[in-house]
Amino acid sequence: IEYYNNLINELLANNIQPMVTLYHWDLPQALQDIGGWQNDKIIEYFNDYARLCFSSFGDRVKLWITFNEAFVVAWLGYGIGVFAPGVSSADTGAYEVAHNIIRSHTRAYRTYETSFKTLQQGQVGITLDCDWKEPQTYSTTSRYAAERALQFKLGWFANPIFGNGDYPSVMKRKVADKSRRQGYPKSRLPEFTPEEIQQNRGAFDFLGLNHYTTNLVREEIRDINWHSYESDQDIDTSEDPCWNTTESGWLRVNPWGIRRLLKWIKDRYGNPPVYVTENGVSDKGEMMDYSRARYYSLYINEVLKAVRRDGCDVRGYMAWALMDNMEWTSGYSQKFGLYYVDFNDPKRPRTAKHSASVYSKIVADNGFGYV
């Protein structure tokens, strides 16, 4: 608590408004030992933790994010197990985890709403990650597949909170049908109670959006014997070979995707306030990182179009990342930073790259004066 008090105070002293994320994937081992996010007891533990943070820092912190990239926790952490805690439960694990994360978010939001908001006047949201899903062809099946992909990825978490309080109807229908045909006694997708649906609905002050790239989507009916969140969608994704590549195999440059995603969010969820909490690109670590400078210029311009032409309520934009850092399973091999970090020097000196000067100019001009 002392560390974060000092950090928050120093940020404010430098005219930097803190936006605090409560959970970015670091779960105490003691909680994982009892099942982690698969155990619904964690809802109460998370609420206690959130309450402690609100009471300790809420006099200075006015923007709270409960979870960063809930999808990653559920699917990569408990579905296919490539991220911590490394649980492989593709049939039910990811769905159970997502269910408890949503309930935990809602519980923490309502705690702030009833016990802290009047005095502290802060806001609480959740950050969700989503690539834009573009139909691979103009066919009806591809268009439906792309919409289904968005509902299974973003709608999985967004619809309960920003929509009607429940999972997307297409998701409920698809998972229930697959589960029945696979011999399960009930759907592998958990159900919210009527009371939980009511509590979920509107449990937000803003949406945090992490976005990097676009996928092409077409329908592909998967083998019924494949019991997985992935196969439940009956889709196949790919990338356009014409889109520029990066150091991350999953990330190709396609600026217009972020505008279409923001417009989709506006149309589906009544234009909630949105902060773009992550957007960026990887390279080999060049100091003259022209590709990154171009990426930011193009993507920010598309966000501007979403605001000016589409009427999207975008409240802020944050570049990922301030400096080169550990990119999870990729380690230090992929560089996202505006600042170069010399990891061979014990002092870890930071040096501004070309993109830092370009981005600072965009910020100074509020995104409008730099070409």
XYZ file of C-alpha atoms in Angstrom:
371
model
C 0.000 0.000 0.000
C 2.866 2.366 0.777
C 4.417 1.669 -2.634
C 1.220 2.512 -4.503
C 0.553 5.546 -2.331
C 3.972 6.894 -3.271
C 3.470 6.056 -6.947
C 0.019 7.643 -7.146
C 1.206 10.757 -5.344
C 4.171 11.133 -7.692
C 1.941 10.729 -10.743
C -0.414 13.421 -9.501
C 2.520 15.688 -8.653
C 3.507 15.439 -12.322
C -0.024 16.162 -13.556
C -0.629 12.529 -14.611
C -4.055 11.099 -13.837
C -3.776 7.472 -12.690
C -6.019 4.823 -14.229
C -5.649 1.779 -12.004
C -6.186 -1.840 -13.047
C -7.091 -4.132 -10.163
C -6.344 -7.427 -11.929
C -3.789 -7.944 -14.676
C -3.308 -11.709 -14.398
C -1.242 -11.964 -11.176
C -3.228 -14.342 -8.971
C -1.873 -15.334 -5.534
C -0.900 -19.002 -5.473
C -3.064 -19.583 -2.404
C -6.143 -18.715 -4.465
C -5.084 -20.873 -7.401
C -4.610 -23.742 -4.958
C -8.380 -23.695 -4.345
C -9.204 -23.545 -8.054
C -8.470 -19.927 -8.888
C -11.063 -18.320 -11.133
C -12.906 -21.638 -11.509
C -13.947 -21.448 -7.853
C -16.789 -19.006 -7.255
C -15.454 -18.274 -3.769
C -13.018 -15.972 -5.540
C -15.856 -13.491 -6.114
C -15.898 -12.585 -2.437
C -12.102 -12.517 -2.215
C -11.901 -10.174 -5.194
C -14.551 -7.909 -3.720
C -12.603 -7.669 -0.455
C -9.483 -6.769 -2.434
C -11.334 -4.176 -4.510
C -12.829 -2.632 -1.378
C -9.358 -2.339 0.154
C -8.050 -0.578 -2.961
C -11.032 1.763 -3.162
C -10.675 2.745 0.492
C -6.875 3.086 0.327
C -6.471 4.973 -2.950
C -9.896 6.199 -4.037
C -9.394 9.687 -2.647
C -6.867 10.190 -5.491
C -7.705 7.518 -8.073
C -10.807 8.394 -10.099
C -10.577 5.808 -12.887
C -10.661 2.111 -11.984
C -10.434 -0.945 -14.251
C -11.495 -4.176 -12.577
C -9.960 -6.609 -15.096
C -7.564 -6.313 -17.997
C -8.395 -8.610 -20.931
C -10.755 -10.995 -19.185
C -10.775 -13.131 -22.343
C -7.059 -13.841 -21.969
C -7.522 -14.995 -18.384
C -10.385 -17.300 -19.331
C -9.216 -18.764 -22.635
C -5.413 -18.595 -22.568
C -5.152 -19.221 -18.830
C -7.844 -21.858 -18.251
C -8.919 -22.954 -21.734
C -5.752 -23.850 -23.613
C -3.340 -23.218 -20.749
C -0.618 -21.269 -22.557
C -0.747 -18.456 -19.965
C -0.752 -18.761 -16.188
C -2.033 -20.757 -14.422
C -1.664 -23.201 -17.328
C -4.980 -25.038 -16.972
C -6.202 -26.861 -20.091
C -9.978 -27.120 -19.891
C -11.191 -26.029 -23.309
C -14.664 -27.523 -22.925
C -15.832 -25.927 -19.666
C -12.925 -24.218 -17.897
C -12.905 -21.004 -19.904
C -16.675 -20.626 -19.564
C -16.528 -21.137 -15.789
C -13.734 -18.602 -15.412
C -15.461 -15.985 -17.562
C -18.642 -16.448 -15.535
C -16.838 -15.787 -12.263
C -14.902 -12.839 -13.688
C -18.112 -11.162 -14.832
C -19.741 -11.776 -11.458
C -16.608 -10.458 -9.714
C -16.599 -7.318 -11.835
C -20.274 -6.698 -11.163
C -19.847 -7.254 -7.435
C -16.902 -4.842 -7.244
C -18.733 -2.256 -9.344
C -21.801 -2.378 -7.105
C -19.571 -2.120 -4.020
C -18.018 1.068 -5.375
C -21.405 2.371 -6.449
C -22.995 1.924 -3.028
C -20.065 2.579 -0.679
C -17.584 4.897 -2.398
C -18.950 6.717 -5.439
C -20.862 9.473 -3.642
C -17.800 10.585 -1.687
C -14.990 9.771 -4.135
C -16.743 10.617 -7.433
C -14.732 8.048 -9.388
C -15.589 5.719 -12.247
C -15.261 1.948 -12.625
C -15.016 -0.005 -15.868
C -13.555 -3.171 -17.353
C -11.008 -3.565 -20.154
C -11.800 -6.076 -22.901
C -9.587 -7.022 -25.824
C -10.901 -7.594 -29.319
C -9.603 -7.683 -32.861
C -12.001 -6.540 -35.533
C -13.700 -9.465 -37.315
C -14.156 -8.765 -41.013
C -16.180 -11.144 -43.231
C -13.810 -13.000 -45.533
C -16.293 -12.711 -48.405
C -19.530 -10.852 -49.105
C -21.542 -14.038 -48.554
C -24.282 -14.175 -45.946
C -22.551 -17.040 -44.149
C -19.299 -15.067 -43.843
C -21.138 -12.017 -42.548
C -22.966 -14.104 -39.960
C -19.714 -15.835 -39.019
C -17.951 -12.500 -38.465
C -20.785 -11.236 -36.275
C -20.757 -14.526 -34.364
C -16.999 -14.203 -33.824
C -17.463 -10.728 -32.346
C -20.214 -11.960 -30.047
C -18.121 -14.909 -28.850
C -15.062 -12.700 -28.259
C -16.221 -9.264 -27.124
C -19.904 -9.964 -26.525
C -19.036 -12.838 -24.185
C -18.068 -10.255 -21.558
C -19.592 -7.059 -22.934
C -23.182 -8.204 -23.395
C -23.748 -9.064 -19.710
C -22.281 -5.727 -18.577
C -23.021 -3.273 -21.395
C -25.989 -5.069 -22.948
C -28.975 -6.927 -21.527
C -27.217 -8.496 -18.540
C -26.860 -11.945 -20.111
C -24.647 -13.738 -22.611
C -25.246 -13.084 -26.330
C -28.200 -15.097 -27.615
C -26.144 -16.638 -30.428
C -23.588 -17.821 -27.903
C -26.203 -19.356 -25.622
C -27.861 -21.075 -28.571
C -24.662 -22.442 -30.138
C -23.123 -23.752 -26.920
C -26.396 -25.308 -25.748
C -26.891 -27.075 -29.078
C -23.326 -28.370 -29.203
C -23.471 -29.492 -25.565
C -26.697 -31.419 -26.162
C -25.281 -33.172 -29.216
C -22.116 -34.001 -27.295
C -24.064 -35.701 -24.525
C -23.782 -33.124 -21.764
C -26.762 -32.946 -19.371
C -26.841 -29.150 -19.741
C -25.083 -26.385 -21.622
C -21.361 -26.006 -20.993
C -22.030 -22.248 -20.818
C -23.139 -21.369 -17.264
C -26.366 -19.482 -16.658
C -26.871 -16.251 -14.760
C -29.737 -16.104 -12.293
C -32.408 -13.430 -12.868
C -30.917 -11.501 -9.955
C -27.424 -11.692 -11.461
C -28.701 -10.498 -14.841
C -30.213 -7.475 -13.144
C -26.967 -6.788 -11.272
C -24.829 -7.251 -14.401
C -26.836 -4.872 -16.548
C -25.337 -1.395 -16.481
C -22.448 -2.274 -14.156
C -20.070 0.154 -15.849
C -19.027 3.760 -16.146
C -16.838 3.115 -19.188
C -15.417 0.388 -21.406
C -11.668 -0.044 -21.747
C -10.787 -1.414 -25.189
C -7.523 -3.097 -26.165
C -7.184 -3.428 -29.932
C -4.296 -4.265 -32.243
C -5.343 -5.957 -35.467
C -8.074 -7.443 -37.690
C -9.034 -11.009 -38.649
C -10.869 -12.269 -41.700
C -13.665 -14.669 -40.754
C -15.598 -17.334 -42.620
C -17.929 -20.081 -41.486
C -16.459 -23.528 -40.905
C -18.565 -26.196 -39.218
C -16.333 -27.924 -36.684
C -16.241 -31.598 -35.706
C -18.876 -32.211 -33.040
C -16.354 -34.352 -31.148
C -14.184 -31.284 -30.579
C -15.467 -30.003 -27.234
C -14.147 -26.465 -27.018
C -15.041 -22.790 -26.828
C -13.106 -22.489 -30.082
C -15.126 -25.113 -31.945
C -18.423 -23.859 -30.525
C -18.182 -20.835 -32.829
C -18.017 -22.775 -36.138
C -15.671 -20.226 -37.696
C -12.238 -20.007 -39.277
C -10.022 -16.914 -39.068
C -7.172 -15.714 -41.260
C -5.312 -12.549 -42.242
C -5.067 -10.740 -45.541
C -1.532 -11.328 -46.913
C -1.585 -7.743 -48.209
C -1.632 -6.342 -44.666
C 1.797 -5.355 -43.341
C 3.417 -7.869 -41.003
C 5.075 -7.125 -37.656
C 7.349 -8.945 -35.213
C 4.243 -10.548 -33.684
C 2.826 -13.316 -35.838
C -0.711 -12.512 -34.693
C -0.481 -8.786 -35.442
C -0.915 -7.375 -38.948
C -1.466 -3.693 -39.590
C -5.013 -2.787 -40.602
C -5.984 0.654 -39.272
C -9.632 0.748 -40.346
C -10.436 -2.189 -38.081
C -10.394 -0.057 -34.948
C -12.926 2.381 -36.389
C -15.287 -0.426 -37.362
C -14.937 -2.004 -33.929
C -15.719 1.271 -32.158
C -18.762 1.735 -34.387
C -19.889 -1.843 -33.649
C -19.635 -1.154 -29.900
C -21.629 2.052 -30.310
C -24.386 0.314 -32.278
C -24.632 -2.755 -30.037
C -24.346 -1.183 -26.594
C -25.814 2.303 -26.868
C -22.569 4.242 -27.309
C -20.886 3.718 -23.927
C -17.885 5.874 -22.987
C -14.764 4.131 -24.316
C -11.105 4.475 -23.448
C -8.729 2.811 -25.897
C -6.506 1.391 -23.167
C -4.051 -0.459 -25.417
C -3.085 -0.009 -29.054
C 0.362 -0.531 -30.518
C 2.715 -2.570 -32.663
C 5.885 -4.632 -32.287
C 9.178 -4.431 -34.164
C 12.794 -5.583 -33.786
C 13.663 -2.701 -31.475
C 14.876 -0.093 -33.958
C 15.488 3.411 -32.634
C 14.235 4.934 -35.875
C 10.980 3.009 -35.672
C 9.187 4.538 -38.628
C 6.738 1.635 -38.842
C 5.534 2.277 -35.286
C 5.193 6.015 -35.880
C 3.141 5.272 -38.978
C 1.002 2.731 -37.095
C 0.077 5.279 -34.431
C -0.641 8.009 -36.961
C -2.920 5.744 -38.991
C -4.737 4.108 -36.074
C -5.281 7.346 -34.172
C -6.662 8.876 -37.356
C -9.200 6.030 -37.544
C -10.176 6.646 -33.911
C -10.670 10.294 -34.827
C -12.945 9.240 -37.699
C -14.943 7.097 -35.265
C -15.422 10.154 -33.050
C -16.009 12.823 -35.692
C -17.860 10.881 -38.384
C -19.491 8.023 -36.477
C -20.264 9.782 -33.196
C -18.463 7.246 -30.990
C -17.970 8.375 -27.394
C -14.206 7.844 -27.119
C -12.894 9.547 -23.978
C -9.184 8.744 -24.287
C -6.444 6.826 -26.075
C -3.394 5.098 -24.589
C -0.459 3.737 -26.569
C 1.005 0.332 -25.805
C 3.643 0.604 -24.632
C 5.557 3.349 -22.888
C 8.731 1.264 -22.947
C 9.975 -2.138 -24.091
C 8.877 -4.771 -21.584
C 8.237 -8.461 -21.038
C 5.551 -9.520 -23.508
C 4.320 -12.576 -21.613
C 5.163 -15.821 -23.441
C 7.240 -13.872 -25.996
C 9.540 -12.594 -23.265
C 11.693 -9.674 -24.377
C 11.846 -10.718 -28.028
C 9.074 -8.364 -29.175
C 9.490 -4.627 -28.703
C 6.367 -2.491 -28.309
C 7.880 0.498 -26.526
C 8.020 4.155 -27.419
C 11.208 4.052 -25.357
C 14.097 1.645 -25.872
C 15.298 -0.166 -22.744
C 18.865 -1.489 -22.553
C 18.327 -4.755 -20.694
C 22.078 -5.477 -20.756
C 22.744 -2.503 -18.505
C 21.910 -3.102 -14.815
C 20.557 0.464 -14.650
C 18.130 -0.273 -17.518
C 18.512 3.141 -19.199
C 15.589 4.300 -21.363
C 16.021 6.143 -24.640
C 13.238 7.752 -26.655
C 12.660 6.257 -30.100
C 11.511 8.183 -33.154
C 7.917 7.145 -32.451
C 8.031 8.855 -29.044
C 8.522 12.261 -30.650
C 5.796 11.566 -33.211
C 3.351 10.385 -30.566
C 4.108 13.308 -28.246
C 3.313 15.680 -31.115
C 0.008 13.896 -31.727
C -0.818 14.197 -28.021
C 0.128 17.879 -27.940
C -2.148 18.533 -30.923
C -4.907 16.284 -29.522
C -4.449 14.010 -32.536
C -5.510 16.585 -35.065
C -2.449 18.586 -36.088
C 0.053 15.895 -37.078
C 0.132 14.360 -40.548
